[in-house]
Amino acid sequence: MSSDQPDGAIEFRSDNCAGVAPQIMEALTAANNGSALAYGGDRWTEELREVVCEAFNAPDAQIFPVSSGTAANSLALAGMCPPWGSVLCHETAHIYKNECGATSMFGAGAVMRGLPGDGFKLQPDSIRAAFESTNWGDPHHSQPSVVSFTCPTDMGTVYTPQELADVVTVAAEKGLKVHLDGARLANAIAALHCAPTAITTDVGVDAFSLGAIKNGAMSTDAIVSLDPEISEQLLYRTKRAGHVASKMRYQSVQLIEYLRDGRWVKLGRQANAAMTELSRGLRDRDIELLAEPQANMAFVRLPNAVHAAWAASGVLFYDMGPDTIRLVTSWQTTPDDVEAALHRLDLVLAAAR
Ligand SMILES: Cc1ncc(COP(=O)(O)O)c(C=O)c1O
């Protein structure tokens, strides 16, 4: 048996379910040769630093490989926010809803404030409203210290560089640092057809999570810091959290291969293209999408009985509550997968009529 999918199943549960891109697997095997200095003292980690500085046009950038997106977000935010500070984020943000308070733990009590915003994006007005409702300098209140945005958002929408620039401008009015949850950064860059710098370095992000696991890597994401003070903190914080791998070469080689020749964006583009086709097919069948899927994720309104029958036909996805499902494509999703899934949906819809 080659995977834990039932025969004929089509995978839309999560991009975390996808395998490892073959080039990354090959690079891992090639690096698995002889010994190398531990804890990042190896030649691959040195090369990775150069690759990242070049990719993000940031000579002072520092990269810290970690083993999950949650570790990347929470350790970066802990390094950006004082214990008495708050992180302003969208009310649907993964750091707020789905990380079990990891930032508060690593941040010695730093708190999250979830803000509303159309399109599941932070808006300048809601950040300003949060500023206005803060008693600045009052030790009875957490002090807003960081603005964190997620791109693509947890609902599959994508900020434009201008929307990001507007958020950063408001953050700068009060001297807040800016963090990006880039668990799917490649999908955002592919969706925007922009350079990697356009939503990171160029808009004034101070640190970001560089997701790789969901998009073809095996076991590493990373934090990229563009601010030497944050980098200094991360040097120690990653170690204290147990995220400095002794055999870091295996993480570094994955990330080098991931970033090499824009592979990460190509993989992200494949995932997005599959979602474009899938969502077009759903719309053609008059099925409601909760938001415009701009990257590789869609939330879809589908009666329970219909989605149960679609699932029974071997299409895998997450049930998100009454009459709602989540579909996620990955670099591995093929046009045939999309076509077959839509065909099975047609059979289900015909049977329901
Ligand atoms: C937007 C976003 N950020 C962060 C994470 C956390 O990644 P991990 O599950 O590797 O901790 C996820 C995971 O699904 C995510 O969707």
Short mmCIF file of C-alpha atoms and ligand atoms in Angstrom, two decimals:
data_model
loop_
_atom_site.label_atom_id
_atom_site.label_comp_id
_atom_site.label_asym_id
_atom_site.label_seq_id
_atom_site.Cartn_x
_atom_site.Cartn_y
_atom_site.Cartn_z
CA MET A 1 0.00 0.00 0.00
CA SER A 2 1.52 3.30 -1.04
CA SER A 3 -0.42 5.77 1.13
CA ASP A 4 -3.13 5.79 3.77
CA GLN A 5 -5.73 7.09 1.29
CA PRO A 6 -8.42 4.58 0.36
CA ASP A 7 -8.16 3.48 -3.28
CA GLY A 8 -9.63 6.08 -5.61
CA ALA A 9 -9.81 8.76 -2.92
CA ILE A 10 -9.27 12.38 -3.92
CA GLU A 11 -7.50 14.50 -1.33
CA PHE A 12 -8.89 17.93 -0.43
CA ARG A 13 -8.61 17.76 3.37
CA SER A 14 -5.45 19.78 3.71
CA ASP A 15 -2.22 20.62 1.95
CA ASN A 16 -0.63 19.09 5.05
CA CYS A 17 -1.78 15.73 3.67
CA ALA A 18 0.34 16.10 0.52
CA GLY A 19 3.64 14.31 0.08
CA VAL A 20 7.14 15.72 -0.32
CA ALA A 21 8.15 17.27 -3.64
CA PRO A 22 10.49 14.80 -5.41
CA GLN A 23 13.29 17.36 -5.85
CA ILE A 24 13.28 17.99 -2.10
CA MET A 25 13.37 14.27 -1.38
CA GLU A 26 16.31 13.87 -3.79
CA ALA A 27 18.16 16.77 -2.19
CA LEU A 28 17.68 15.19 1.23
CA THR A 29 19.11 11.92 -0.01
CA ALA A 30 22.07 13.72 -1.57
CA ALA A 31 22.77 15.55 1.70
CA ASN A 32 22.62 12.28 3.59
CA ASN A 33 26.24 11.65 2.93
CA GLY A 34 28.91 11.63 5.60
CA SER A 35 28.95 13.85 8.64
CA ALA A 36 28.28 17.54 9.12
CA LEU A 37 28.65 19.92 12.03
CA ALA A 38 25.52 20.00 14.25
CA TYR A 39 23.14 22.81 15.30
CA GLY A 40 23.39 24.80 12.08
CA GLY A 41 27.18 24.81 11.78
CA ASP A 42 26.93 22.87 8.50
CA ARG A 43 27.50 24.17 4.96
CA TRP A 44 23.84 23.83 3.93
CA THR A 45 22.66 26.13 6.72
CA GLU A 46 25.31 28.64 5.70
CA GLU A 47 24.10 28.45 2.10
CA LEU A 48 20.48 28.77 3.22
CA ARG A 49 21.26 32.12 4.87
CA GLU A 50 22.64 33.40 1.57
CA VAL A 51 19.66 32.06 -0.41
CA VAL A 52 17.21 33.79 1.94
CA CYS A 53 19.06 37.13 1.91
CA GLU A 54 18.93 37.03 -1.88
CA ALA A 55 15.31 35.84 -2.19
CA PHE A 56 14.08 38.62 0.09
CA ASN A 57 16.65 41.22 -0.97
CA ALA A 58 17.61 41.69 2.66
CA PRO A 59 21.33 41.43 3.48
CA ASP A 60 20.62 41.34 7.24
CA ALA A 61 17.90 38.68 7.07
CA GLN A 62 18.29 35.74 9.40
CA ILE A 63 16.51 32.42 9.01
CA PHE A 64 15.60 30.03 11.80
CA PRO A 65 14.32 26.61 10.67
CA VAL A 66 11.65 25.23 13.02
CA SER A 67 9.49 22.15 12.85
CA SER A 68 5.98 23.64 12.44
CA GLY A 69 4.02 26.71 11.49
CA THR A 70 2.86 27.13 15.07
CA ALA A 71 6.46 27.20 16.28
CA ALA A 72 7.36 29.72 13.59
CA ASN A 73 4.50 32.07 14.49
CA SER A 74 4.65 31.82 18.24
CA LEU A 75 8.43 32.11 18.59
CA ALA A 76 8.62 35.04 16.20
CA LEU A 77 5.77 36.82 17.97
CA ALA A 78 7.31 36.12 21.38
CA GLY A 79 10.45 37.82 20.11
CA MET A 80 8.47 40.83 18.91
CA CYS A 81 6.02 41.42 21.74
CA PRO A 82 6.79 42.22 25.40
CA PRO A 83 5.01 40.09 28.03
CA TRP A 84 2.64 43.00 28.72
CA GLY A 85 1.95 43.51 25.03
CA SER A 86 -0.83 42.43 22.71
CA VAL A 87 -0.74 41.14 19.16
CA LEU A 88 -3.47 42.60 16.95
CA CYS A 89 -4.67 40.13 14.35
CA HIS A 90 -7.82 39.22 12.45
CA GLU A 91 -10.42 37.38 14.48
CA THR A 92 -10.08 34.36 12.17
CA ALA A 93 -6.26 34.22 12.41
CA HIS A 94 -4.61 30.88 13.07
CA ILE A 95 -2.44 32.42 15.81
CA TYR A 96 -5.62 33.49 17.62
CA LYS A 97 -7.93 30.54 16.97
CA ASN A 98 -5.80 27.48 16.39
CA GLU A 99 -2.49 27.60 18.22
CA CYS A 100 -3.64 26.87 21.75
CA GLY A 101 -2.15 30.07 23.15
CA ALA A 102 1.38 29.19 21.99
CA THR A 103 2.33 32.85 21.58
CA SER A 104 1.10 33.65 25.09
CA MET A 105 3.13 30.75 26.46
CA PHE A 106 6.37 31.61 24.67
CA GLY A 107 5.63 35.33 25.09
CA ALA A 108 5.37 35.08 28.89
CA GLY A 109 1.74 36.20 28.85
CA ALA A 110 1.50 38.35 25.70
CA VAL A 111 -2.11 38.28 24.51
CA MET A 112 -3.91 38.19 21.17
CA ARG A 113 -6.63 40.62 20.18
CA GLY A 114 -8.83 39.39 17.33
CA LEU A 115 -10.21 42.23 15.21
CA PRO A 116 -13.00 42.23 12.63
CA GLY A 117 -12.34 42.95 8.97
CA ASP A 118 -14.01 42.39 5.61
CA GLY A 119 -12.66 39.60 3.43
CA PHE A 120 -11.13 38.04 6.56
CA LYS A 121 -8.39 40.69 6.36
CA LEU A 122 -7.22 43.26 8.89
CA GLN A 123 -8.44 46.73 7.99
CA PRO A 124 -6.77 50.03 8.95
CA ASP A 125 -10.03 51.18 10.58
CA SER A 126 -10.31 48.23 12.91
CA ILE A 127 -6.67 48.60 13.95
CA ARG A 128 -7.29 52.29 14.66
CA ALA A 129 -10.39 51.35 16.67
CA ALA A 130 -8.23 48.96 18.72
CA PHE A 131 -5.78 51.80 19.33
CA GLU A 132 -8.60 54.07 20.44
CA SER A 133 -9.97 51.53 22.89
CA THR A 134 -6.53 51.08 24.52
CA ASN A 135 -5.48 52.92 27.65
CA TRP A 136 -1.94 53.60 26.52
CA GLY A 137 0.57 53.59 29.34
CA ASP A 138 -1.94 52.08 31.77
CA PRO A 139 -0.47 48.96 33.41
CA HIS A 140 -3.99 47.55 33.79
CA HIS A 141 -4.16 47.12 30.00
CA SER A 142 -2.14 45.06 27.54
CA GLN A 143 -0.32 47.41 25.23
CA PRO A 144 -0.69 46.82 21.46
CA SER A 145 2.81 45.92 20.31
CA VAL A 146 2.56 43.89 17.10
CA VAL A 147 0.22 43.71 14.13
CA SER A 148 0.11 40.21 12.65
CA PHE A 149 -1.55 39.43 9.34
CA THR A 150 -1.97 36.10 7.60
CA CYS A 151 -1.52 35.88 3.85
CA PRO A 152 -3.29 33.99 2.38
CA THR A 153 -5.80 34.33 5.19
CA ASP A 154 -7.19 31.29 6.96
CA MET A 155 -10.23 31.61 4.70
CA GLY A 156 -8.22 31.60 1.46
CA THR A 157 -8.33 35.31 0.60
CA VAL A 158 -5.19 37.27 -0.27
CA TYR A 159 -4.14 40.81 0.70
CA THR A 160 -2.92 42.99 -2.12
CA PRO A 161 0.45 44.70 -1.54
CA GLN A 162 -1.47 48.00 -1.21
CA GLU A 163 -3.76 46.57 1.49
CA LEU A 164 -0.67 45.42 3.34
CA ALA A 165 1.03 48.76 2.96
CA ASP A 166 -2.08 50.38 4.49
CA VAL A 167 -1.97 48.03 7.48
CA VAL A 168 1.75 48.66 7.97
CA THR A 169 1.20 52.43 7.82
CA VAL A 170 -1.33 52.27 10.65
CA ALA A 171 0.93 49.98 12.69
CA ALA A 172 3.76 52.49 12.25
CA GLU A 173 1.59 55.32 13.64
CA LYS A 174 1.99 53.74 17.08
CA GLY A 175 5.39 52.14 16.53
CA LEU A 176 4.05 48.56 16.37
CA LYS A 177 6.08 45.80 14.78
CA VAL A 178 4.62 43.87 11.85
CA HIS A 179 4.49 40.09 11.60
CA LEU A 180 3.27 37.95 8.70
CA ASP A 181 1.98 34.42 9.14
CA GLY A 182 3.27 33.05 5.84
CA ALA A 183 2.29 29.43 6.38
CA ARG A 184 1.21 29.56 2.71
CA LEU A 185 3.40 32.43 1.56
CA ALA A 186 4.19 30.79 -1.78
CA ASN A 187 0.47 30.50 -2.55
CA ALA A 188 0.05 34.21 -1.85
CA ILE A 189 3.00 35.18 -4.05
CA ALA A 190 1.70 32.93 -6.83
CA ALA A 191 -1.80 34.42 -6.50
CA LEU A 192 -0.50 37.97 -6.64
CA HIS A 193 2.04 37.27 -9.42
CA CYS A 194 4.45 39.37 -7.39
CA ALA A 195 8.05 39.13 -6.23
CA PRO A 196 8.61 37.55 -2.79
CA THR A 197 9.73 40.97 -1.56
CA ALA A 198 6.44 42.66 -2.53
CA ILE A 199 4.57 41.39 0.54
CA THR A 200 7.51 41.05 2.91
CA THR A 201 10.62 43.23 2.77
CA ASP A 202 9.18 45.97 0.56
CA VAL A 203 6.10 46.62 2.70
CA GLY A 204 7.99 46.80 6.00
CA VAL A 205 7.32 43.41 7.58
CA ASP A 206 9.73 42.85 10.51
CA ALA A 207 9.51 39.06 10.70
CA PHE A 208 7.54 36.34 9.00
CA SER A 209 6.84 32.64 9.02
CA LEU A 210 8.08 30.97 5.87
CA GLY A 211 5.80 27.99 5.37
CA ALA A 212 7.25 25.07 3.43
CA ILE A 213 5.70 21.90 4.89
CA LYS A 214 2.27 22.52 3.35
CA ASN A 215 3.83 23.12 -0.05
CA GLY A 216 6.30 20.31 -0.68
CA ALA A 217 8.80 20.21 2.18
CA MET A 218 8.95 17.27 4.55
CA SER A 219 9.58 18.57 8.03
CA THR A 220 10.54 22.20 8.21
CA ASP A 221 9.07 25.66 8.19
CA ALA A 222 11.14 28.67 9.21
CA ILE A 223 11.12 32.11 10.75
CA VAL A 224 12.69 34.87 8.68
CA SER A 225 13.65 37.94 10.66
CA LEU A 226 14.44 41.20 8.90
CA ASP A 227 15.21 43.03 12.13
CA PRO A 228 18.52 42.42 13.95
CA GLU A 229 16.92 42.93 17.38
CA ILE A 230 14.32 40.23 16.69
CA SER A 231 17.05 37.98 15.27
CA GLU A 232 19.03 38.36 18.47
CA GLN A 233 16.03 37.23 20.50
CA LEU A 234 15.31 34.31 18.19
CA LEU A 235 18.83 33.01 18.56
CA TYR A 236 18.03 32.16 22.17
CA ARG A 237 14.25 31.67 21.99
CA THR A 238 14.44 28.96 19.33
CA LYS A 239 16.95 27.04 21.44
CA ARG A 240 14.96 27.40 24.66
CA ALA A 241 11.86 26.12 22.86
CA GLY A 242 13.73 23.07 21.57
CA HIS A 243 13.67 24.18 17.95
CA VAL A 244 17.38 24.20 17.16
CA ALA A 245 17.73 20.81 15.50
CA SER A 246 21.04 19.11 15.99
CA LYS A 247 20.84 17.72 12.43
CA MET A 248 19.82 21.08 11.00
CA ARG A 249 21.40 20.24 7.66
CA TYR A 250 18.30 18.21 6.80
CA GLN A 251 16.04 21.20 7.42
CA SER A 252 18.34 23.58 5.59
CA VAL A 253 18.65 21.37 2.54
CA GLN A 254 14.86 21.17 2.27
CA LEU A 255 14.55 24.94 2.43
CA ILE A 256 17.35 25.55 -0.09
CA GLU A 257 15.74 23.18 -2.55
CA TYR A 258 12.33 24.66 -1.84
CA LEU A 259 13.50 28.19 -2.62
CA ARG A 260 15.83 27.23 -5.49
CA ASP A 261 14.88 28.72 -8.86
CA GLY A 262 11.49 29.79 -7.53
CA ARG A 263 10.39 26.19 -6.96
CA TRP A 264 8.26 27.20 -3.98
CA VAL A 265 6.23 29.64 -6.07
CA LYS A 266 5.85 27.08 -8.87
CA LEU A 267 4.50 24.54 -6.38
CA GLY A 268 2.18 27.18 -4.94
CA ARG A 269 1.00 28.03 -8.44
CA GLN A 270 0.13 24.37 -9.08
CA ALA A 271 -1.96 24.25 -5.90
CA ASN A 272 -3.70 27.53 -6.75
CA ALA A 273 -4.41 26.45 -10.33
CA ALA A 274 -6.13 23.31 -9.07
CA MET A 275 -8.28 25.44 -6.75
CA THR A 276 -9.14 27.83 -9.58
CA GLU A 277 -10.46 24.89 -11.62
CA LEU A 278 -12.25 23.32 -8.68
CA SER A 279 -13.96 26.54 -7.62
CA ARG A 280 -14.93 27.32 -11.21
CA GLY A 281 -16.55 23.89 -11.43
CA LEU A 282 -18.42 24.48 -8.18
CA ARG A 283 -19.66 27.87 -9.32
CA ASP A 284 -20.79 26.38 -12.65
CA ARG A 285 -22.98 24.06 -10.57
CA ASP A 286 -24.43 27.02 -8.63
CA ILE A 287 -22.66 26.03 -5.43
CA GLU A 288 -22.00 28.87 -3.02
CA LEU A 289 -18.46 29.74 -1.94
CA LEU A 290 -18.13 31.62 1.34
CA ALA A 291 -15.27 33.75 0.06
CA GLU A 292 -13.50 34.11 -3.25
CA PRO A 293 -10.79 31.41 -3.17
CA GLN A 294 -7.76 33.39 -4.26
CA ALA A 295 -5.15 30.79 -3.33
CA ASN A 296 -5.63 27.06 -2.60
CA MET A 297 -8.47 26.96 -0.10
CA ALA A 298 -12.25 27.22 -0.40
CA PHE A 299 -15.10 27.19 2.07
CA VAL A 300 -18.19 25.86 0.40
CA ARG A 301 -21.86 25.83 1.31
CA LEU A 302 -23.19 22.33 0.57
CA PRO A 303 -26.16 20.67 2.30
CA ASN A 304 -25.09 18.00 4.77
CA ALA A 305 -26.78 15.20 2.83
CA VAL A 306 -25.03 16.22 -0.40
CA HIS A 307 -21.59 16.55 1.11
CA ALA A 308 -22.01 13.28 2.99
CA ALA A 309 -22.75 11.52 -0.31
CA TRP A 310 -19.82 13.28 -2.01
CA ALA A 311 -17.54 12.15 0.84
CA ALA A 312 -18.90 8.60 0.52
CA SER A 313 -17.81 8.67 -3.14
CA GLY A 314 -14.23 9.06 -1.93
CA VAL A 315 -13.73 12.82 -2.05
CA LEU A 316 -11.88 13.79 1.14
CA PHE A 317 -12.50 17.17 2.81
CA TYR A 318 -13.22 18.66 6.23
CA ASP A 319 -16.73 19.15 7.53
CA MET A 320 -16.79 22.68 8.96
CA GLY A 321 -20.20 22.60 10.62
CA PRO A 322 -23.74 22.78 9.29
CA ASP A 323 -23.83 22.63 5.49
CA THR A 324 -20.25 23.84 5.18
CA ILE A 325 -17.07 22.12 4.06
CA ARG A 326 -13.46 23.16 3.47
CA LEU A 327 -11.58 22.10 0.35
CA VAL A 328 -7.81 22.54 0.06
CA THR A 329 -5.69 21.76 -2.98
CA SER A 330 -1.96 21.16 -2.86
CA TRP A 331 1.02 21.09 -5.21
CA GLN A 332 0.12 17.43 -5.70
CA THR A 333 -3.48 17.93 -6.85
CA THR A 334 -3.81 17.13 -10.55
CA PRO A 335 -6.32 18.37 -13.14
CA ASP A 336 -7.58 14.76 -13.25
CA ASP A 337 -8.28 14.88 -9.50
CA VAL A 338 -10.37 18.00 -9.97
CA GLU A 339 -12.25 16.62 -12.94
CA ALA A 340 -12.96 13.32 -11.19
CA ALA A 341 -14.15 15.07 -8.02
CA LEU A 342 -16.55 17.26 -10.01
CA HIS A 343 -17.80 14.24 -11.93
CA ARG A 344 -18.56 12.46 -8.65
CA LEU A 345 -20.36 15.57 -7.45
CA ASP A 346 -22.51 15.54 -10.59
CA LEU A 347 -23.55 11.98 -9.81
CA VAL A 348 -24.42 12.96 -6.23
CA LEU A 349 -26.41 16.00 -7.38
CA ALA A 350 -28.25 13.98 -10.01
CA ALA A 351 -29.17 11.34 -7.43
CA ALA A 352 -30.44 14.05 -5.04
CA ARG A 353 -32.81 15.54 -7.64
C1 LIG B 1 -2.50 30.02 8.31
C2 LIG B 1 -1.81 29.00 9.17
N1 LIG B 1 -0.83 29.40 9.99
C3 LIG B 1 -0.16 28.53 10.75
C4 LIG B 1 -0.46 27.20 10.75
C5 LIG B 1 0.27 26.28 11.70
O1 LIG B 1 1.00 25.28 11.09
P1 LIG B 1 1.32 23.90 11.87
O2 LIG B 1 0.08 23.10 11.84
O3 LIG B 1 2.46 23.34 11.10
O4 LIG B 1 1.71 24.23 13.27
C6 LIG B 1 -1.47 26.72 9.91
C7 LIG B 1 -1.81 25.27 9.88
O5 LIG B 1 -2.71 24.80 9.25
C8 LIG B 1 -2.17 27.65 9.10
O6 LIG B 1 -3.19 27.25 8.32
#
